[in-house]
């Protein structure tokens, strides 16, 4: 039986309860009330004793485990750790996880830990302590309602128009959401979807898996050109347009409201529905979504991969008004829906007010890296925003994107060439996407940006013209 004298006098009224509990446990360790190797009470027992939720206790335990003050032993419990000093809170949350010896991976954004690891671990503890049936029963619509409502709340900073929990389906990340929408919309024997001439490769991959043809549409500085949408749609008979308007991947462009309204008008004229991919947005939306502008003809997909964690594979697909049944069928017929424990994990994480604060801290930390990149590469043609976890670099005359990417890799830096974002028959600009890696120290990232600048300023002879 665990000694619980150290619990006496615990005051959980100052700030978040999980943090107050963690501070109390830390104080008990520092004053010797909890000694090295002492076993802490099980999560449910301590929660009952203190009159708080098991998730609060689990989150406090996880925070201290992350800091090296506690140690979780599978099958035995949680103990006061031996020997290791606690890291300061800032170091725990922002501690780099990538090896310092390997290449600097800037292929895709990588998030720093700003508290979400402890929160996710705590949520997993709460799921494990939940009702037994959640680990024994098939998924079902009714069981998922709380998680869907939490997801609708999470999306409250998006202008989506009228939306209820029944309009939303939980998915295994944004890519799965894209596939589900295509399955819900496309009915022709050999359908076609439209994509931007520079676009997220996942659109093409989802289309290929469903044996769907893909055609690209020309863009300008504000995104898709409405007249080009009509022209290509009439030529191909396309029925779905896949686009990223709020924060375009890979160029970081933003499509303003007036252009979005013109795109909706063009799509109405040629009977093409819109799939809006909003997975890269990390800040509140700056313009109404296509679903708000065209409630009966626009679909919306998003995820928490660029704000909290890509590891959980939690995403959302939102149907237009009156079309949620087709979306729900695509999910239920395809994989029955998310696993029940994952849906409950999503509910806990998304409904926790601290999760949004964590996302703000993640965005702020990534902005530090963006500023370093801009300060280093600002003499070149960059498109960037502090709330976008990558930069689009147009190469100076004489460079080719693929060759520049290979030269960068020889220098130990991995970036994406523009060719990755075009159709096979498309023409790629001489540009590269540089993603932000928040899992490496800022000085190492700065050194990588300096190396890229040196390549730009003094290209090797074999890749110059």
Coordinates of C-alpha atoms in Angstrom, one line a residue:
X1 CA 0.0 0.0 0.0
X2 CA 1.4 3.4 -1.0
X3 CA 2.2 5.9 1.8
X4 CA -0.2 8.9 1.2
X5 CA 0.9 11.3 4.0
X6 CA 2.4 13.5 1.4
X7 CA -1.1 14.2 0.0
X8 CA -2.1 16.1 3.1
X9 CA -2.5 19.9 2.4
X10 CA -2.6 19.6 -1.3
X11 CA -4.0 22.9 -2.7
X12 CA -5.2 22.5 -6.3
X13 CA -7.0 25.8 -6.5
X14 CA -4.1 27.8 -8.1
X15 CA -4.0 27.5 -11.9
X16 CA -4.7 24.2 -13.8
X17 CA -5.3 21.4 -11.4
X18 CA -2.9 19.0 -13.1
X19 CA -0.1 21.5 -12.8
X20 CA -0.9 22.3 -9.1
X21 CA -0.8 18.6 -8.4
X22 CA 2.5 18.2 -10.2
X23 CA 3.9 21.1 -8.1
X24 CA 2.7 19.5 -4.9
X25 CA 4.3 16.1 -5.8
X26 CA 7.5 18.0 -6.8
X27 CA 7.5 19.7 -3.4
X28 CA 6.9 16.4 -1.6
X29 CA 9.9 15.0 -3.4
X30 CA 12.1 18.0 -2.6
X31 CA 11.3 18.0 1.1
X32 CA 11.7 14.3 1.5
X33 CA 8.1 13.4 2.1
X34 CA 8.4 11.3 -1.0
X35 CA 11.7 9.5 -1.2
X36 CA 13.6 7.9 -4.0
X37 CA 11.8 4.7 -5.2
X38 CA 8.6 5.5 -3.3
X39 CA 5.5 4.3 -5.1
X40 CA 2.7 6.7 -5.9
X41 CA -1.0 5.7 -5.6
X42 CA -2.7 4.4 -8.8
X43 CA -4.3 7.1 -10.9
X44 CA -7.9 6.3 -10.0
X45 CA -7.1 6.0 -6.2
X46 CA -5.4 9.4 -6.0
X47 CA -8.2 10.9 -8.1
X48 CA -10.8 9.6 -5.7
X49 CA -8.8 10.8 -2.7
X50 CA -8.5 14.3 -4.1
X51 CA -11.9 14.6 -5.7
X52 CA -10.5 15.2 -9.2
X53 CA -10.7 13.4 -12.5
X54 CA -8.3 10.5 -13.3
X55 CA -7.2 12.4 -16.4
X56 CA -5.9 15.3 -14.2
X57 CA -3.8 12.9 -12.1
X58 CA -2.5 11.1 -15.1
X59 CA -1.5 14.4 -16.7
X60 CA 0.4 15.4 -13.6
X61 CA 2.1 12.1 -13.4
X62 CA 3.0 12.3 -17.1
X63 CA 4.4 15.9 -16.7
X64 CA 6.7 14.8 -13.9
X65 CA 7.7 11.6 -15.7
X66 CA 8.7 13.7 -18.7
X67 CA 10.8 15.9 -16.4
X68 CA 12.6 12.8 -14.9
X69 CA 11.1 13.2 -11.4
X70 CA 8.8 10.1 -11.7
X71 CA 9.3 6.8 -13.4
X72 CA 6.4 4.7 -14.8
X73 CA 7.1 0.9 -14.7
X74 CA 4.8 -1.2 -16.8
X75 CA 2.7 -3.6 -14.7
X76 CA 4.0 -2.1 -11.4
X77 CA 3.1 1.5 -11.1
X78 CA 4.6 5.0 -10.8
X79 CA 7.6 5.6 -8.6
X80 CA 9.8 8.5 -7.6
X81 CA 12.7 8.4 -10.0
X82 CA 16.3 7.9 -8.9
X83 CA 19.2 10.2 -9.5
X84 CA 18.1 12.3 -12.5
X85 CA 17.6 16.0 -11.8
X86 CA 14.5 17.6 -13.2
X87 CA 14.8 19.6 -16.3
X88 CA 13.4 23.1 -16.2
X89 CA 9.9 23.3 -17.5
X90 CA 10.9 25.1 -20.7
X91 CA 13.5 22.5 -21.5
X92 CA 11.0 19.7 -20.9
X93 CA 8.5 21.2 -23.4
X94 CA 11.0 22.3 -26.0
X95 CA 13.6 19.6 -25.7
X96 CA 14.9 18.5 -29.2
X97 CA 14.3 14.9 -30.1
X98 CA 16.1 14.6 -33.4
X99 CA 19.6 13.1 -33.5
X100 CA 22.4 15.8 -33.8
X101 CA 24.4 13.5 -36.0
X102 CA 22.0 12.9 -38.9
X103 CA 21.0 15.2 -41.7
X104 CA 18.7 18.2 -40.9
X105 CA 15.3 16.9 -42.0
X106 CA 13.3 19.8 -43.5
X107 CA 11.1 17.6 -45.7
X108 CA 8.0 18.1 -43.6
X109 CA 7.2 20.2 -40.6
X110 CA 8.2 18.7 -37.2
X111 CA 6.6 20.0 -34.1
X112 CA 8.3 20.9 -30.9
X113 CA 7.0 19.5 -27.6
X114 CA 5.3 22.4 -25.9
X115 CA 3.4 20.3 -23.4
X116 CA 1.4 18.1 -25.7
X117 CA 3.4 15.0 -25.0
X118 CA 2.5 15.1 -21.3
X119 CA -1.2 15.9 -22.2
X120 CA -1.4 13.0 -24.7
X121 CA 0.2 10.6 -22.2
X122 CA -2.3 11.7 -19.5
X123 CA -5.2 11.2 -22.0
X124 CA -3.9 7.7 -22.8
X125 CA -3.9 6.9 -19.1
X126 CA -7.5 8.2 -18.8
X127 CA -8.6 6.0 -21.8
X128 CA -6.9 3.0 -20.3
X129 CA -8.8 3.6 -17.0
X130 CA -12.1 4.1 -18.9
X131 CA -15.1 1.7 -19.2
X132 CA -14.2 -1.8 -20.1
X133 CA -16.7 -1.9 -23.0
X134 CA -14.7 0.8 -24.8
X135 CA -11.9 -1.8 -25.2
X136 CA -14.3 -4.6 -26.2
X137 CA -17.0 -3.2 -28.5
X138 CA -17.1 -2.2 -32.1
X139 CA -17.2 1.5 -32.9
X140 CA -20.6 3.0 -33.4
X141 CA -22.2 6.4 -34.1
X142 CA -23.6 7.0 -30.7
X143 CA -20.3 6.3 -28.9
X144 CA -18.6 8.8 -31.1
X145 CA -20.9 11.6 -30.5
X146 CA -18.9 13.2 -27.7
X147 CA -15.8 13.0 -29.8
X148 CA -17.5 14.6 -32.7
X149 CA -18.9 17.4 -30.5
X150 CA -15.3 18.0 -29.2
X151 CA -14.1 18.2 -32.8
X152 CA -16.8 20.7 -33.7
X153 CA -15.6 22.8 -30.8
X154 CA -12.0 22.5 -31.9
X155 CA -13.0 23.9 -35.3
X156 CA -14.7 26.9 -33.8
X157 CA -12.0 29.2 -35.1
X158 CA -12.9 28.3 -38.7
X159 CA -15.7 30.1 -40.5
X160 CA -17.5 26.9 -41.6
X161 CA -21.1 28.1 -41.6
X162 CA -23.8 26.1 -39.8
X163 CA -22.3 22.8 -38.6
X164 CA -23.5 20.1 -36.2
X165 CA -21.7 17.0 -34.9
X166 CA -23.6 14.8 -37.4
X167 CA -22.0 16.7 -40.3
X168 CA -18.5 15.6 -39.2
X169 CA -16.7 12.3 -39.4
X170 CA -13.6 11.5 -37.4
X171 CA -10.8 10.2 -39.7
X172 CA -7.3 8.8 -39.5
X173 CA -5.6 12.1 -40.3
X174 CA -6.2 14.6 -43.1
X175 CA -5.1 12.1 -45.9
X176 CA -7.8 9.7 -44.8
X177 CA -10.3 12.5 -44.8
X178 CA -9.4 13.4 -48.4
X179 CA -10.0 9.8 -49.5
X180 CA -13.3 9.6 -47.7
X181 CA -14.6 12.8 -49.4
X182 CA -13.5 11.5 -52.9
X183 CA -15.4 8.2 -52.2
X184 CA -18.5 10.2 -51.1
X185 CA -18.6 12.5 -54.1
X186 CA -17.3 10.6 -57.1
X187 CA -19.7 8.3 -58.9
X188 CA -18.7 8.2 -62.6
X189 CA -17.0 5.1 -64.0
X190 CA -13.8 7.0 -64.6
X191 CA -14.1 10.3 -62.7
X192 CA -11.7 13.3 -62.7
X193 CA -10.7 15.6 -59.9
X194 CA -9.0 19.0 -60.3
X195 CA -6.0 20.2 -58.3
X196 CA -3.9 23.3 -58.3
X197 CA -0.9 23.2 -60.6
X198 CA 1.2 23.2 -57.5
X199 CA -0.6 21.1 -54.9
X200 CA -0.4 18.7 -52.0
X201 CA 0.8 15.3 -53.4
X202 CA -1.8 13.5 -51.2
X203 CA -4.6 14.7 -53.5
X204 CA -3.0 12.8 -56.4
X205 CA -2.2 9.7 -54.2
X206 CA -5.7 9.4 -53.0
X207 CA -7.0 9.8 -56.6
X208 CA -4.7 7.1 -57.8
X209 CA -5.8 4.6 -55.2
X210 CA -9.4 5.2 -56.2
X211 CA -8.6 5.0 -60.0
X212 CA -9.5 8.6 -60.4
X213 CA -7.9 10.9 -63.1
X214 CA -6.3 14.1 -62.1
X215 CA -6.1 17.4 -64.0
X216 CA -4.3 20.6 -62.9
X217 CA -5.6 24.2 -62.9
X218 CA -3.4 27.3 -63.3
X219 CA -2.8 29.6 -60.4
X220 CA -1.7 33.2 -59.8
X221 CA -0.7 35.1 -56.7
X222 CA -4.2 34.7 -55.2
X223 CA -4.6 31.0 -55.9
X224 CA -6.7 29.2 -58.5
X225 CA -7.8 31.2 -61.5
X226 CA -11.6 30.9 -61.8
X227 CA -11.7 31.0 -65.6
X228 CA -9.2 28.2 -65.7
X229 CA -11.3 26.0 -63.4
X230 CA -14.2 26.3 -65.8
X231 CA -12.1 25.7 -68.9
X232 CA -10.5 22.5 -67.5
X233 CA -13.7 21.2 -65.9
X234 CA -15.6 21.5 -69.2
X235 CA -12.7 19.7 -71.0
X236 CA -12.4 16.9 -68.5
X237 CA -15.9 16.5 -67.0
X238 CA -14.4 16.9 -63.5
X239 CA -16.8 16.8 -60.5
X240 CA -14.5 17.7 -57.6
X241 CA -11.9 20.5 -57.0
X242 CA -9.2 19.9 -54.4
X243 CA -7.6 23.0 -53.0
X244 CA -6.0 24.7 -50.0
X245 CA -7.2 28.3 -49.7
X246 CA -6.4 29.4 -46.2
X247 CA -2.7 28.4 -46.4
X248 CA -1.6 26.9 -49.7
X249 CA 0.8 24.0 -49.7
X250 CA 3.5 24.4 -50.9
X251 CA 3.6 28.1 -51.8
X252 CA 2.3 29.6 -48.5
X253 CA -0.1 31.7 -50.5
X254 CA -3.5 32.8 -49.1
X255 CA -6.7 33.0 -51.2
X256 CA -8.6 36.1 -50.2
X257 CA -12.4 36.2 -49.8
X258 CA -13.2 37.9 -53.2
X259 CA -11.2 35.2 -55.1
X260 CA -12.9 32.5 -53.1
X261 CA -16.3 33.8 -54.0
X262 CA -15.3 33.9 -57.7
X263 CA -14.0 30.3 -57.4
X264 CA -17.4 29.2 -55.9
X265 CA -19.2 30.9 -58.7
X266 CA -17.1 29.2 -61.3
X267 CA -17.6 25.8 -59.7
X268 CA -21.4 26.3 -59.5
X269 CA -21.5 27.0 -63.2
X270 CA -19.7 23.7 -64.1
X271 CA -21.2 21.6 -61.3
X272 CA -17.9 20.9 -59.6
X273 CA -17.9 20.5 -55.8
X274 CA -15.0 21.8 -53.7
X275 CA -12.8 19.9 -51.2
X276 CA -10.9 22.3 -49.0
X277 CA -7.9 20.9 -47.3
X278 CA -7.1 23.1 -44.2
X279 CA -4.5 20.8 -42.5
X280 CA -1.7 23.3 -42.6
X281 CA -3.5 26.2 -41.0
X282 CA -2.1 26.8 -37.5
X283 CA -3.8 30.2 -36.6
X284 CA -7.5 31.4 -36.7
X285 CA -8.9 31.5 -40.3
X286 CA -8.6 34.8 -42.1
X287 CA -11.5 34.3 -44.5
X288 CA -14.7 32.2 -44.7
X289 CA -14.2 28.6 -45.8
X290 CA -15.7 27.4 -49.0
X291 CA -18.3 25.5 -47.0
X292 CA -19.4 28.9 -45.5
X293 CA -19.6 30.4 -48.9
X294 CA -21.3 27.4 -50.6
X295 CA -22.9 25.3 -47.8
X296 CA -24.4 22.7 -50.1
X297 CA -21.4 22.2 -52.4
X298 CA -18.2 22.4 -50.3
X299 CA -16.4 19.8 -48.2
X300 CA -13.8 20.6 -45.5
X301 CA -11.0 18.5 -44.1
X302 CA -8.5 19.2 -41.3
X303 CA -6.4 17.5 -38.7
X304 CA -4.3 18.2 -35.6
X305 CA -1.1 17.0 -37.3
X306 CA 0.4 20.5 -37.7
X307 CA -0.8 21.9 -34.4
X308 CA -0.6 19.1 -31.8
X309 CA 0.8 15.9 -33.1
X310 CA 0.9 13.9 -36.4
X311 CA 1.4 10.7 -34.5
X312 CA -2.2 10.4 -33.3
X313 CA -3.7 10.4 -36.9
X314 CA -6.7 12.4 -35.8
X315 CA -8.5 14.2 -38.6
X316 CA -11.9 15.5 -39.5
X317 CA -14.0 15.6 -42.6
X318 CA -17.0 17.9 -42.7
X319 CA -19.8 17.3 -45.3
X320 CA -21.9 20.0 -47.0
X321 CA -25.4 20.5 -45.8
X322 CA -27.5 17.5 -46.5
X323 CA -24.6 15.2 -47.6
X324 CA -23.4 13.8 -44.2
X325 CA -24.9 10.4 -44.9
X326 CA -22.7 9.8 -47.9
X327 CA -19.6 10.8 -45.8
X328 CA -20.6 8.6 -42.9
X329 CA -21.2 5.6 -45.2
X330 CA -17.7 6.0 -46.7
X331 CA -16.2 5.8 -43.2
X332 CA -18.4 3.0 -41.8
X333 CA -18.2 0.8 -44.9
X334 CA -14.5 1.4 -45.3
X335 CA -13.2 0.8 -41.7
X336 CA -16.2 1.0 -39.3
X337 CA -14.8 4.4 -38.1
X338 CA -12.0 5.2 -35.6
X339 CA -11.1 2.7 -32.9
X340 CA -13.2 3.5 -29.9
X341 CA -10.1 4.2 -27.7
X342 CA -8.7 6.6 -30.3
X343 CA -12.1 8.4 -30.5
X344 CA -12.1 8.8 -26.7
X345 CA -8.5 10.0 -26.8
X346 CA -9.6 12.6 -29.4
X347 CA -12.4 13.7 -27.2
X348 CA -10.2 14.2 -24.2
X349 CA -7.5 16.0 -26.1
X350 CA -9.8 18.3 -28.1
X351 CA -12.1 19.2 -25.2
X352 CA -9.2 20.2 -22.9
X353 CA -8.9 24.0 -22.9
X354 CA -5.2 23.6 -22.4
X355 CA -4.8 21.9 -25.8
X356 CA -5.6 25.2 -27.6
X357 CA -3.1 27.0 -25.4
X358 CA -0.5 24.3 -26.3
X359 CA -1.2 24.8 -30.0
X360 CA -0.5 28.6 -29.5
X361 CA 2.8 27.8 -27.9
X362 CA 3.7 25.4 -30.7
X363 CA 2.9 28.1 -33.3
X364 CA 4.9 30.7 -31.4
X365 CA 7.9 28.3 -31.1
X366 CA 7.8 27.5 -34.8
X367 CA 7.6 31.2 -35.6
X368 CA 11.0 31.6 -33.9
X369 CA 12.4 29.2 -36.6
X370 CA 10.6 31.1 -39.4
X371 CA 12.2 34.3 -38.3
X372 CA 15.6 32.8 -38.3
X373 CA 15.1 31.4 -41.8
X374 CA 13.8 34.8 -43.1
X375 CA 16.7 36.7 -41.5
X376 CA 19.2 34.3 -43.1
X377 CA 17.5 33.8 -46.5
X378 CA 15.7 37.1 -46.7
X379 CA 17.8 38.4 -49.6
X380 CA 16.2 35.8 -51.8
X381 CA 12.7 35.4 -53.2
X382 CA 10.8 33.9 -50.2
X383 CA 7.1 33.5 -49.5
X384 CA 6.5 33.0 -45.8
X385 CA 4.3 33.8 -42.8
X386 CA 5.1 33.4 -39.1
X387 CA 2.1 31.1 -38.7
X388 CA 3.1 28.8 -41.6
X389 CA 5.5 25.9 -40.8
X390 CA 7.4 26.2 -44.1
X391 CA 8.8 28.7 -46.6
X392 CA 8.6 28.7 -50.3
X393 CA 12.0 29.7 -51.9
X394 CA 12.1 30.6 -55.6
X395 CA 15.6 30.0 -56.8
X396 CA 17.7 32.6 -58.6
X397 CA 18.3 32.4 -62.3
X398 CA 20.6 29.5 -63.1
X399 CA 19.4 27.0 -60.5
X400 CA 17.2 24.0 -61.1
X401 CA 15.0 22.8 -58.2
X402 CA 16.0 19.1 -58.3
X403 CA 19.7 19.9 -58.5
X404 CA 19.5 22.4 -55.7
X405 CA 17.7 19.9 -53.5
X406 CA 20.5 17.3 -54.2
X407 CA 23.2 19.9 -53.5
X408 CA 21.4 20.7 -50.2
X409 CA 21.3 17.0 -49.3
X410 CA 25.0 16.7 -49.9
X411 CA 25.4 19.6 -47.4
X412 CA 23.3 17.6 -44.9
X413 CA 20.0 19.4 -45.4
X414 CA 16.8 17.7 -46.8
X415 CA 14.3 19.9 -48.5
X416 CA 11.5 19.3 -51.1
X417 CA 11.9 20.2 -54.7
X418 CA 8.9 21.8 -56.6
X419 CA 8.6 18.7 -58.7
X420 CA 7.1 16.9 -55.8
X421 CA 4.1 19.2 -56.0
X422 CA 3.3 18.9 -59.7
X423 CA 1.6 16.3 -61.9
X424 CA 3.9 14.1 -63.8
X425 CA 3.2 16.0 -67.0
X426 CA 3.2 19.4 -65.3
X427 CA 5.9 22.0 -65.4
X428 CA 7.6 22.7 -62.1
X429 CA 9.0 26.1 -61.2
X430 CA 12.5 26.5 -60.0
X431 CA 11.6 26.5 -56.4
X432 CA 11.9 24.5 -53.2
X433 CA 9.9 24.1 -50.0
X434 CA 11.8 24.4 -46.7
X435 CA 9.9 23.1 -43.7
X436 CA 10.4 24.1 -40.1
X437 CA 11.8 21.4 -37.8
X438 CA 11.1 22.3 -34.3
X439 CA 12.8 19.2 -33.0
X440 CA 16.3 20.4 -33.6
X441 CA 18.0 23.2 -31.6
X442 CA 17.5 26.7 -33.1
X443 CA 21.2 27.2 -33.6
X444 CA 21.4 24.0 -35.7
X445 CA 18.5 25.2 -37.8
X446 CA 20.2 28.5 -38.3
X447 CA 23.4 26.7 -39.4
X448 CA 21.3 24.8 -42.0
X449 CA 19.8 28.1 -43.3
X450 CA 23.3 29.6 -43.5
X451 CA 24.4 26.6 -45.5
X452 CA 21.5 27.0 -47.9
X453 CA 22.3 30.7 -48.3
X454 CA 25.9 29.8 -49.2
X455 CA 24.7 27.4 -51.8
X456 CA 22.4 30.1 -53.3
X457 CA 25.2 32.7 -53.3
X458 CA 27.9 30.5 -54.7
X459 CA 26.4 27.5 -56.7
X460 CA 28.8 24.7 -57.6
X461 CA 30.0 24.7 -61.1
X462 CA 28.2 21.5 -62.1
X463 CA 24.8 22.9 -61.4
X464 CA 25.2 26.4 -62.6
X465 CA 24.4 27.5 -66.1

